[in-house]
mmCIF file of C-alpha atoms and ligand atoms in Angstrom:
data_model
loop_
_atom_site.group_PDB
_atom_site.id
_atom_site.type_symbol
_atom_site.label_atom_id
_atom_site.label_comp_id
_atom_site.label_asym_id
_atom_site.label_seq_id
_atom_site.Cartn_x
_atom_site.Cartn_y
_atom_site.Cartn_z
ATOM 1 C CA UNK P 1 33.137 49.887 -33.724
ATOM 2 C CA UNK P 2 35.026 50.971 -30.490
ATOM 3 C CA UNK P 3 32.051 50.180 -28.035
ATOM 4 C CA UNK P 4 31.435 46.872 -30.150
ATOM 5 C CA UNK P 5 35.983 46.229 -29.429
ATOM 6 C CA UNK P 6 34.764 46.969 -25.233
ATOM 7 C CA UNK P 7 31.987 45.323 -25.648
ATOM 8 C CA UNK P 8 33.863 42.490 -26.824
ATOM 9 C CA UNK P 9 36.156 42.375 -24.049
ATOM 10 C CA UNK P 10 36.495 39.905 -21.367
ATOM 11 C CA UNK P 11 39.224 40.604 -18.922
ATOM 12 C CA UNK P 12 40.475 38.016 -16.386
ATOM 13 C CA UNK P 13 38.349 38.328 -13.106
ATOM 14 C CA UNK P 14 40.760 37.825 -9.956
ATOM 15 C CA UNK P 15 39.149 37.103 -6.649
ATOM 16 C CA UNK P 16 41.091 38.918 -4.134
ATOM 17 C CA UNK P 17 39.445 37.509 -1.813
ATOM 18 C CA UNK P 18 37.256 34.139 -1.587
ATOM 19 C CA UNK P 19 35.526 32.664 1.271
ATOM 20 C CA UNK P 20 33.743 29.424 1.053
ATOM 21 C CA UNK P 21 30.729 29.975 3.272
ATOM 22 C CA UNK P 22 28.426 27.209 3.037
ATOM 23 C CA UNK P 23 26.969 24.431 0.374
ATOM 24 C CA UNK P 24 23.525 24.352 -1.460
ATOM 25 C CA UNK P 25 20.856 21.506 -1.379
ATOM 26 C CA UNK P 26 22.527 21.286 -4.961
ATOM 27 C CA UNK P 27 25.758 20.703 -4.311
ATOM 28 C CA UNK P 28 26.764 24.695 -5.606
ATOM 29 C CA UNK P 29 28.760 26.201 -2.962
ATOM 30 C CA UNK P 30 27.929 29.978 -0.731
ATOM 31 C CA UNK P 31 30.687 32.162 -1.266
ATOM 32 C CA UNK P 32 32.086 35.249 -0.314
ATOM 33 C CA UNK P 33 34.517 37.011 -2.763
ATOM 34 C CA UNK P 34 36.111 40.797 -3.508
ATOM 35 C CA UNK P 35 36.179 40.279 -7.318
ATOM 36 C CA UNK P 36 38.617 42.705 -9.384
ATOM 37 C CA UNK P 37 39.511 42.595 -13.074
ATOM 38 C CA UNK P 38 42.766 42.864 -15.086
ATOM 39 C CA UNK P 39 43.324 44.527 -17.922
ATOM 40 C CA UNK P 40 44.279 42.108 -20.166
ATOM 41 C CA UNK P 41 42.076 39.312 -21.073
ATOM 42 C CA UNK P 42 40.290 37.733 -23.793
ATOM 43 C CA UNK P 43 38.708 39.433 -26.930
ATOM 44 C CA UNK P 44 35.261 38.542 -28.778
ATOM 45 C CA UNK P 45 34.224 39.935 -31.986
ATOM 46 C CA UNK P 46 31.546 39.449 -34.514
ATOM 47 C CA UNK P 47 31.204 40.116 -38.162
ATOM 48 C CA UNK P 48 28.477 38.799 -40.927
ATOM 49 C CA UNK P 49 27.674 35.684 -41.215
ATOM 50 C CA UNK P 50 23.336 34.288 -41.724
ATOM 51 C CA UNK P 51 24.396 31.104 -39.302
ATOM 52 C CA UNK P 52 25.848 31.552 -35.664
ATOM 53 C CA UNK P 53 29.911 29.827 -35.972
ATOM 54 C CA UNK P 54 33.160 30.706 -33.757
ATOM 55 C CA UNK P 55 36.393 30.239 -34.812
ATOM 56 C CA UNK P 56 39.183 30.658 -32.213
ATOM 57 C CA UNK P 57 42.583 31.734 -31.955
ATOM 58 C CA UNK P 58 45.185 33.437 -29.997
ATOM 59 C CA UNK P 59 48.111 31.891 -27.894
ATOM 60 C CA UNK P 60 45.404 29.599 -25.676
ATOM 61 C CA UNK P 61 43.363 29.100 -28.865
ATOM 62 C CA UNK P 62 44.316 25.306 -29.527
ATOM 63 C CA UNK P 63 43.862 24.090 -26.313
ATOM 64 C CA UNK P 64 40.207 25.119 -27.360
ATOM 65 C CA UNK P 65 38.593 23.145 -29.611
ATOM 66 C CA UNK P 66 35.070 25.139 -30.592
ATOM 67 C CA UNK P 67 32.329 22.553 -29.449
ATOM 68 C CA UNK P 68 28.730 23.434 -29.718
ATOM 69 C CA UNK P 69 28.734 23.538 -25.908
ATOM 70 C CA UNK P 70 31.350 26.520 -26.257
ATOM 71 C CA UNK P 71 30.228 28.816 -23.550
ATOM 72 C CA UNK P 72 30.337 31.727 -26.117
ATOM 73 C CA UNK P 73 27.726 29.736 -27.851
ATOM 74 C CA UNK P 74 25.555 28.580 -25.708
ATOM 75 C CA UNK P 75 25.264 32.073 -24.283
ATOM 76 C CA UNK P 76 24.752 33.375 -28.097
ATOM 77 C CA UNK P 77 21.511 30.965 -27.836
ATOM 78 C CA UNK P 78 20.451 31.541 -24.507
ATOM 79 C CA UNK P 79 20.635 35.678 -25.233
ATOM 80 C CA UNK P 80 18.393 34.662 -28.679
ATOM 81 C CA UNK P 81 15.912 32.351 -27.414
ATOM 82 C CA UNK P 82 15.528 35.051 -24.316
ATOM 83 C CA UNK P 83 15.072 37.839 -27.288
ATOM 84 C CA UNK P 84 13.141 35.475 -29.612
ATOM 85 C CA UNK P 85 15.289 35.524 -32.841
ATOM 86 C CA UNK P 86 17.383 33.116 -34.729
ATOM 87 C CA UNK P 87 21.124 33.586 -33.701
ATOM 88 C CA UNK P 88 23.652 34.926 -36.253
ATOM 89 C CA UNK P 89 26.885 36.286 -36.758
ATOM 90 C CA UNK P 90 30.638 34.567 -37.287
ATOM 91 C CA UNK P 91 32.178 35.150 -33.724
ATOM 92 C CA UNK P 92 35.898 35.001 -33.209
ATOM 93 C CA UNK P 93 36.899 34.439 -30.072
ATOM 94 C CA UNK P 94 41.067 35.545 -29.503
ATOM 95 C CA UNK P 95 41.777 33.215 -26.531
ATOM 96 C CA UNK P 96 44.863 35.155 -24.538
ATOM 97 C CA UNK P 97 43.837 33.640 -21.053
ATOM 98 C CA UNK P 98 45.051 29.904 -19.906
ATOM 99 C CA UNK P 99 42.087 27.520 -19.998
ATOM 100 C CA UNK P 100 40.560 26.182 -16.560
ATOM 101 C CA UNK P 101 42.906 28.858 -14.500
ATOM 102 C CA UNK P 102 40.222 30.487 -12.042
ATOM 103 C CA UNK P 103 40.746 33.649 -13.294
ATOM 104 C CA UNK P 104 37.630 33.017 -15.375
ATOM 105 C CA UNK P 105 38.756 33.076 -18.978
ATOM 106 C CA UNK P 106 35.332 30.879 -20.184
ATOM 107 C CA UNK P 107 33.039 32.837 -17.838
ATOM 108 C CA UNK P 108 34.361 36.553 -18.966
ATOM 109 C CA UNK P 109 33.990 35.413 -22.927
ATOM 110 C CA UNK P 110 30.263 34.314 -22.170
ATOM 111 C CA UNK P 111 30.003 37.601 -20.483
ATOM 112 C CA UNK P 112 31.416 39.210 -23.506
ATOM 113 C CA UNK P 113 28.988 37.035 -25.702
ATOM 114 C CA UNK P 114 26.316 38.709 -24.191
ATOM 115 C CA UNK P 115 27.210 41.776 -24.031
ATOM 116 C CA UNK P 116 28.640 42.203 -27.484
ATOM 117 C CA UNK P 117 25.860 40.038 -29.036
ATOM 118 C CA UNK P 118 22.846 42.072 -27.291
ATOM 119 C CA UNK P 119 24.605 45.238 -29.231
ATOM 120 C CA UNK P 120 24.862 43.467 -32.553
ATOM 121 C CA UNK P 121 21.530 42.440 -32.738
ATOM 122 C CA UNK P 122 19.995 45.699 -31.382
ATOM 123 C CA UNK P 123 18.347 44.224 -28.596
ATOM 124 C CA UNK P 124 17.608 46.523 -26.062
ATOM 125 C CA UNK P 125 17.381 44.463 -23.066
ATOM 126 C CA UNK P 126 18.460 45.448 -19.337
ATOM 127 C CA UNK P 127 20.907 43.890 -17.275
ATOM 128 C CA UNK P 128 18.254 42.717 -15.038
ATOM 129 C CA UNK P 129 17.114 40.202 -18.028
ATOM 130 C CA UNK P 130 20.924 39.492 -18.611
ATOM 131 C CA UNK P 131 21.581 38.590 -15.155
ATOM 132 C CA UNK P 132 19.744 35.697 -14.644
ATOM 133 C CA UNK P 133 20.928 33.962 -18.422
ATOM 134 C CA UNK P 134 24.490 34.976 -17.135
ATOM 135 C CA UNK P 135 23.443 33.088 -13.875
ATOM 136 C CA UNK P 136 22.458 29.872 -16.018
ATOM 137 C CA UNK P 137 25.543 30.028 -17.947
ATOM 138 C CA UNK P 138 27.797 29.659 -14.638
ATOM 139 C CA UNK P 139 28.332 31.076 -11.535
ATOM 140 C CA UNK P 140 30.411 33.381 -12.028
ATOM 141 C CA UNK P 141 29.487 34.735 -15.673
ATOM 142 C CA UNK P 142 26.849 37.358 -13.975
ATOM 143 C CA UNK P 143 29.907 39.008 -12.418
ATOM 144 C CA UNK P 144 31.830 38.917 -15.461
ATOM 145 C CA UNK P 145 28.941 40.998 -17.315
ATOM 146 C CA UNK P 146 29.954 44.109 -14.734
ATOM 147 C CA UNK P 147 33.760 43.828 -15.279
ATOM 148 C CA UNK P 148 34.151 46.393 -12.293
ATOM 149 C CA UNK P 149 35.034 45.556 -8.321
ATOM 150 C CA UNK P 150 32.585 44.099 -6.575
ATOM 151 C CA UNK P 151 31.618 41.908 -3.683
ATOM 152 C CA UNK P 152 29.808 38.714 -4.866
ATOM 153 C CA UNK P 153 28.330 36.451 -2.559
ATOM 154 C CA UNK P 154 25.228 33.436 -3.156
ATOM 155 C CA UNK P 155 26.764 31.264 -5.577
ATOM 156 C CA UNK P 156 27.734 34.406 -7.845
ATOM 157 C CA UNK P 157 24.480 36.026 -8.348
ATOM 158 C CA UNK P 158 24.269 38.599 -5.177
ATOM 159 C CA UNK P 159 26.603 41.582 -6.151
ATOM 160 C CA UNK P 160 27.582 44.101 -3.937
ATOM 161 C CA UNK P 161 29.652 47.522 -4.485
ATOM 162 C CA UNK P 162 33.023 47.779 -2.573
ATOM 163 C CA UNK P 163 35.050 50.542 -1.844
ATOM 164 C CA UNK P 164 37.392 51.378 -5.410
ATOM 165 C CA UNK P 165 41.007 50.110 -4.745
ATOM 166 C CA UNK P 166 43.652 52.386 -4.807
ATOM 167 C CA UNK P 167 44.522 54.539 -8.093
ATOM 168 C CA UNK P 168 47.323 52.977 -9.842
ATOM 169 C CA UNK P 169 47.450 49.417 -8.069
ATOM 170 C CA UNK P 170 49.466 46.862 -10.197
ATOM 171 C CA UNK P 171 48.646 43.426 -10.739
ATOM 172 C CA UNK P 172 50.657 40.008 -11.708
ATOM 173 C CA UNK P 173 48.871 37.023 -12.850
ATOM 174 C CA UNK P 174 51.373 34.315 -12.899
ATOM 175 C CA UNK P 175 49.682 30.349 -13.766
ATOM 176 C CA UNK P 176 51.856 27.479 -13.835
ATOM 177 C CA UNK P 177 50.361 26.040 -16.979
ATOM 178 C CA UNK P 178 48.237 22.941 -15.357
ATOM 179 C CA UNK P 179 44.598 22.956 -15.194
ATOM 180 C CA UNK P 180 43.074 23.512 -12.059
ATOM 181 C CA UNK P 181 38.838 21.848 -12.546
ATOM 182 C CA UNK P 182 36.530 23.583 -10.499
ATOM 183 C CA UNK P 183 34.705 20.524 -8.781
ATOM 184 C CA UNK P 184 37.735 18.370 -7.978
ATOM 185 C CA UNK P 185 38.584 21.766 -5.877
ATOM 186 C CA UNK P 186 35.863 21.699 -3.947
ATOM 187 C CA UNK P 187 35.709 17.768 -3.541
ATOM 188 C CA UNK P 188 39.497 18.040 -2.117
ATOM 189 C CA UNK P 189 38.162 20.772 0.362
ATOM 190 C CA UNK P 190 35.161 18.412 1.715
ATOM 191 C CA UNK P 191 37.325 15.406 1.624
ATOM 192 C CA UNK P 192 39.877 17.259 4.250
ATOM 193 C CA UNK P 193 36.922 18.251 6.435
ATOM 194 C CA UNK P 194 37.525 21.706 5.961
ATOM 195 C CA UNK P 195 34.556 23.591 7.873
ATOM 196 C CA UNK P 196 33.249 26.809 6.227
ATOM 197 C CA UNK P 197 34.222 30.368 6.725
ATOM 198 C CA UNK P 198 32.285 32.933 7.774
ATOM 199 C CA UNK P 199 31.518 35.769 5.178
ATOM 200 C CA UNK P 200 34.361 38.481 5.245
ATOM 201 C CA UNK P 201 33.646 41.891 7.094
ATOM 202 C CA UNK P 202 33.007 44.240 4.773
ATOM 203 C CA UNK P 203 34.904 47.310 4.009
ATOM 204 C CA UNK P 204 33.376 50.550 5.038
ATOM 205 C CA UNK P 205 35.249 53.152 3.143
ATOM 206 C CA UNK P 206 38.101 53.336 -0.024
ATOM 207 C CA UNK P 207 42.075 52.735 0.721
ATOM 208 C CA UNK P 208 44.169 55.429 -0.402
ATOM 209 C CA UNK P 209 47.264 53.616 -0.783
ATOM 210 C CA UNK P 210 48.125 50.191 -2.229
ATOM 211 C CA UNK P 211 49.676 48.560 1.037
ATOM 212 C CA UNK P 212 46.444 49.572 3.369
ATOM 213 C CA UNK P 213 44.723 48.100 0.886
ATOM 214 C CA UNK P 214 46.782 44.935 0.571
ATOM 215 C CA UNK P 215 47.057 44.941 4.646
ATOM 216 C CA UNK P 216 43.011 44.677 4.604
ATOM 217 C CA UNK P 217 42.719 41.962 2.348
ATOM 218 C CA UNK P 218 45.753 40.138 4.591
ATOM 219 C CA UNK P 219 43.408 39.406 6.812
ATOM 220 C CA UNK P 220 41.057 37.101 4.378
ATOM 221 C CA UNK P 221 42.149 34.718 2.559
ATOM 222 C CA UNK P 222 41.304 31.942 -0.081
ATOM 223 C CA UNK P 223 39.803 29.018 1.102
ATOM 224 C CA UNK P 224 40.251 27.194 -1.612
ATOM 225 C CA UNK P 225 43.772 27.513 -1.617
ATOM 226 C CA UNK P 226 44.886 24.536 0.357
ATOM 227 C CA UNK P 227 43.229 22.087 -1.344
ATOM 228 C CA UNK P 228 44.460 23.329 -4.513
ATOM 229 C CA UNK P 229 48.187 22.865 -3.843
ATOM 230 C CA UNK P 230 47.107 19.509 -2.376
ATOM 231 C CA UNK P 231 46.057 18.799 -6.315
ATOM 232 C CA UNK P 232 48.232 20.835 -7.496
ATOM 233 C CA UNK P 233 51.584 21.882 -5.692
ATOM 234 C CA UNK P 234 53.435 23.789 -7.983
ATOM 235 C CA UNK P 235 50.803 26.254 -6.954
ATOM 236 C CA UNK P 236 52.840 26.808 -3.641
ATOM 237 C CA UNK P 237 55.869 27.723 -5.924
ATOM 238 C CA UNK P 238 54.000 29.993 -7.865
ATOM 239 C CA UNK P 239 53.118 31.863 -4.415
ATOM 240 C CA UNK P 240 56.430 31.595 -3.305
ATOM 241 C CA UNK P 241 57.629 33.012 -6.661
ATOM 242 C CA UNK P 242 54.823 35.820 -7.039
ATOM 243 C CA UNK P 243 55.757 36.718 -2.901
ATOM 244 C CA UNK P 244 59.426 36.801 -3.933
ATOM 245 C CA UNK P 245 59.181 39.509 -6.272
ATOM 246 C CA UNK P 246 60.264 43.347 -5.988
ATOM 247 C CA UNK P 247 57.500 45.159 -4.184
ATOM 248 C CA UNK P 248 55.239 42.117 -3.955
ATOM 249 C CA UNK P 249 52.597 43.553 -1.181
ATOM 250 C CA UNK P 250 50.745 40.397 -1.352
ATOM 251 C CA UNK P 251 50.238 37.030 -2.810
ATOM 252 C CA UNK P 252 47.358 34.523 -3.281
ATOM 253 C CA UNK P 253 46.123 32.244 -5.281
ATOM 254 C CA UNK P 254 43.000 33.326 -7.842
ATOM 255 C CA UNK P 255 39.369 31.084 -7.570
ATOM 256 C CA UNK P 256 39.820 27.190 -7.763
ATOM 257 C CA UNK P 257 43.381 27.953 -9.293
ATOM 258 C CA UNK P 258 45.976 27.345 -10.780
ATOM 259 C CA UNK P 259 46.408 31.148 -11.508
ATOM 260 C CA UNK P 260 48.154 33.258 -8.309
ATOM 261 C CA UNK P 261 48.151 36.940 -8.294
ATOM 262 C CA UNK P 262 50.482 39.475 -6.650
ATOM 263 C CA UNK P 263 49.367 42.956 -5.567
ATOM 264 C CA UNK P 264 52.237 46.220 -6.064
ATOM 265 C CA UNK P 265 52.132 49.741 -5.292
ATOM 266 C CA UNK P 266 52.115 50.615 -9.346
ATOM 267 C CA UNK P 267 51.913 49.135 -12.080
ATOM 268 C CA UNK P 268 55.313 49.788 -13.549
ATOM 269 C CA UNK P 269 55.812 47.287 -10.281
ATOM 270 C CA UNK P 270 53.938 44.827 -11.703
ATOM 271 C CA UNK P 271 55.176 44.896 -14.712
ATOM 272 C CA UNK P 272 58.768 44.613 -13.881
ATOM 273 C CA UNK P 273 57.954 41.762 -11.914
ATOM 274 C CA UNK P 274 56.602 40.185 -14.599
ATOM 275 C CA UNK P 275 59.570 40.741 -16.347
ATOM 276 C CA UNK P 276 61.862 39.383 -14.640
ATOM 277 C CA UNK P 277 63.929 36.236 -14.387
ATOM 278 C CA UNK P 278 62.320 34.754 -11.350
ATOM 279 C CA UNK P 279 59.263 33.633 -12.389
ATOM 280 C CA UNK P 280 60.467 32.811 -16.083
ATOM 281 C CA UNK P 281 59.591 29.079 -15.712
ATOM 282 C CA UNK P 282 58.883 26.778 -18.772
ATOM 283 C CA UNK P 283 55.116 26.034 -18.825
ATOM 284 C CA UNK P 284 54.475 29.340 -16.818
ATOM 285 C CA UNK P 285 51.983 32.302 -18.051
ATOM 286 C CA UNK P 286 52.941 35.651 -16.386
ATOM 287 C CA UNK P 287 50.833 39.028 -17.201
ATOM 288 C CA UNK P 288 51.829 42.200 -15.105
ATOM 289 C CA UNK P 289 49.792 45.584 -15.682
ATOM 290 C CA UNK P 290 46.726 47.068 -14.018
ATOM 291 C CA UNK P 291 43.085 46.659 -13.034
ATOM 292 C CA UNK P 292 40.571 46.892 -15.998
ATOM 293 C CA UNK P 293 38.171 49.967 -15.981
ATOM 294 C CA UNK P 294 35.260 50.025 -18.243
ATOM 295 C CA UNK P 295 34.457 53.384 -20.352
ATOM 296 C CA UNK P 296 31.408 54.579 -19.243
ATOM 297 C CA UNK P 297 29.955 53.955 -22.359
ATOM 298 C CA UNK P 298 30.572 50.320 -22.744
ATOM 299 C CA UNK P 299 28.819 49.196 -19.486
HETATM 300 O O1 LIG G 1 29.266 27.525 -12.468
HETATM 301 P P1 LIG G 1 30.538 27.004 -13.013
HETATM 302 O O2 LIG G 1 30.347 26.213 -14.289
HETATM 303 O O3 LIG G 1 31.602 28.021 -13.114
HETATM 304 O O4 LIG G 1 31.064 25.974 -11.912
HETATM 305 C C1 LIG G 1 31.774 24.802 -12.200
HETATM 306 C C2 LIG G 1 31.617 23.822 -11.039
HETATM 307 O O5 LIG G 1 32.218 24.374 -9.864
HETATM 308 C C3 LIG G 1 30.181 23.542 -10.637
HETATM 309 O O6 LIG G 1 29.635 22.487 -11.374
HETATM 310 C C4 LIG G 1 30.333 23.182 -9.160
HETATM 311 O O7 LIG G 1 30.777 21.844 -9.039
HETATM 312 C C5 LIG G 1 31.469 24.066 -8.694
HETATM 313 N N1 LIG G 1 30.987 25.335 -8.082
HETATM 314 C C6 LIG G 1 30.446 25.300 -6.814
HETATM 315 N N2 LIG G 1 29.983 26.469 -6.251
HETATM 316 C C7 LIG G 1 30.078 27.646 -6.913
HETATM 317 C C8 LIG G 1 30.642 27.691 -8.202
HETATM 318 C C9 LIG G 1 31.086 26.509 -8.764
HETATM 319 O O8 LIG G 1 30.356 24.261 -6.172
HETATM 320 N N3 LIG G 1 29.629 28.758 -6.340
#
């Protein structure tokens, strides 16, 4: 039951770190991105049922209306029609992440769809099958399936270890409770003639303390930052907010947005910061703890 709770799992992916390095023939953008998750997130779980349904809940739960083009189901019918049996099981899907936040709420529960769903079933199939049904599911869903730090570059699919990040680093999630869509990003970005990056250099070797490791990612950035507080300016408050904070080390905005993060020392830091008055706004999410690590037995 406790691997099938892991399993089940899907923890908001932050991308410390996102460089937009090129554009595909189809339109699907090269990136370049140090991916960590939180732990907190969203939780999937399964229990008897002969037909394949989801119900959801939780605080984001409304703002969800289960569709048959749920991501949770269409990877439940991807993973089946890979394995060649009839999907079942009644999924409930506890939605505790905003919706369209680019912290990848709908990507980790497809992930977690996957990963929980290959268990129920007893399939035994690799990660290398996995990978490319995560790929089809969305770009970043193949990085959600490791739910450990990596470097992913392509359009999601070419992962990459990093050095760990320091022992103990805290992390604040703060979203200001407006939808950020993924393409309208990237049309902004094109629209302001924004040329592309060039990938990041890498990392050779681990950060002992929280603030080298928040100087080192000072020098990247997020490229799609700009052109989400064009769309979307409370974003820059949210920044200002999340950089205003007790111990703050380091503050940028998450994927396409809306969601920011803030990097401290600890994560009692984190958390206090998250508690505080400042960034008690109405409409605002804020979630202060740690990074998310996976028991061996659950990857
Ligand atoms: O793959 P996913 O469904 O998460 O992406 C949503 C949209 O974001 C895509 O349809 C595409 O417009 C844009 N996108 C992109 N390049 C990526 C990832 C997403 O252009 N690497």
């Amino acid at each position: 039951m406790r691997l099938e709770e892991e399993s089940g799992f899907a923890p908001a992916k932050v991308n410390l770190t996102l460089r937009v390095t090129g554009r595909r023939p189809d339109g699907y953008h090269l990136l370049d991105s140090f991916v960590v998750f939180a732990d907190f997130g969203d939780r999937l779980s399964v229990g008897p049922d002969s037909d394949l349904s989801l119900t959801v809940t939780g605080p984001f739960g409304a703002a969800l209306a289960p569709s048959e083009d749920n991501l949770v189901l269409r990877a439940a019918r991807a993973l089946a029609e890979t394995a060649g049996i009839v999907p079942f099981g009644a999924l409930r899907l506890e939605k505790n992440l905003p919706l369209a936040s680019g912290i990848g709420g709908g990507s980790s529960d497809a992930a977690a769809a996957l990963r929980l769903l290959s268990l129920y079933w007893g399939l035994t199939v690799p990660p290398e099958t996995l990978a490319p049904i995560a790929l089809r599911l969305g770009a970043d869903v193949p990085v959600c399936l490791r739910r450990l730090p990596v470097r992913m570059a392509g359009i999601g699919e070419v992962i990459s270890p990093v050095p760990a990040p320091p022992k103990g680093l805290g992390l604040l999630l703060v979203n200001p409770g407006l939808a950020c869509p993924t393409p309208a990003i990237f049309r902004a970005r094109a629209a302001a003639g924004t040329p592309f990056s060039a990938a990041d250099a890498v990392p050779g070797q681990g950060f002992e303390t929280a603030a080298a490791f928040a100087q080192a990612l000072a020098a990247s950035g997020n490229d799609l930052e700009e052109a989400a507080i064009s769309l979307t300016p409370e974003i820059g408050a949210v920044l200002a907010g999340i950089a205003g904070t007790a111990g703050c080390l380091l503050a940028r905005m998450s994927g396409s947005g809306a969601t920011c993060f803030g990097l401290f020392p600890s994560v009692a830091e984190a958390e206090a910061a998250a508690a505080g008055a400042a960034l008690r706004r109405p409409g605002w999410w804020v979630w202060g703890g740690g990074l998310y690590e996976p028991p061996r037995s659950a990857l």
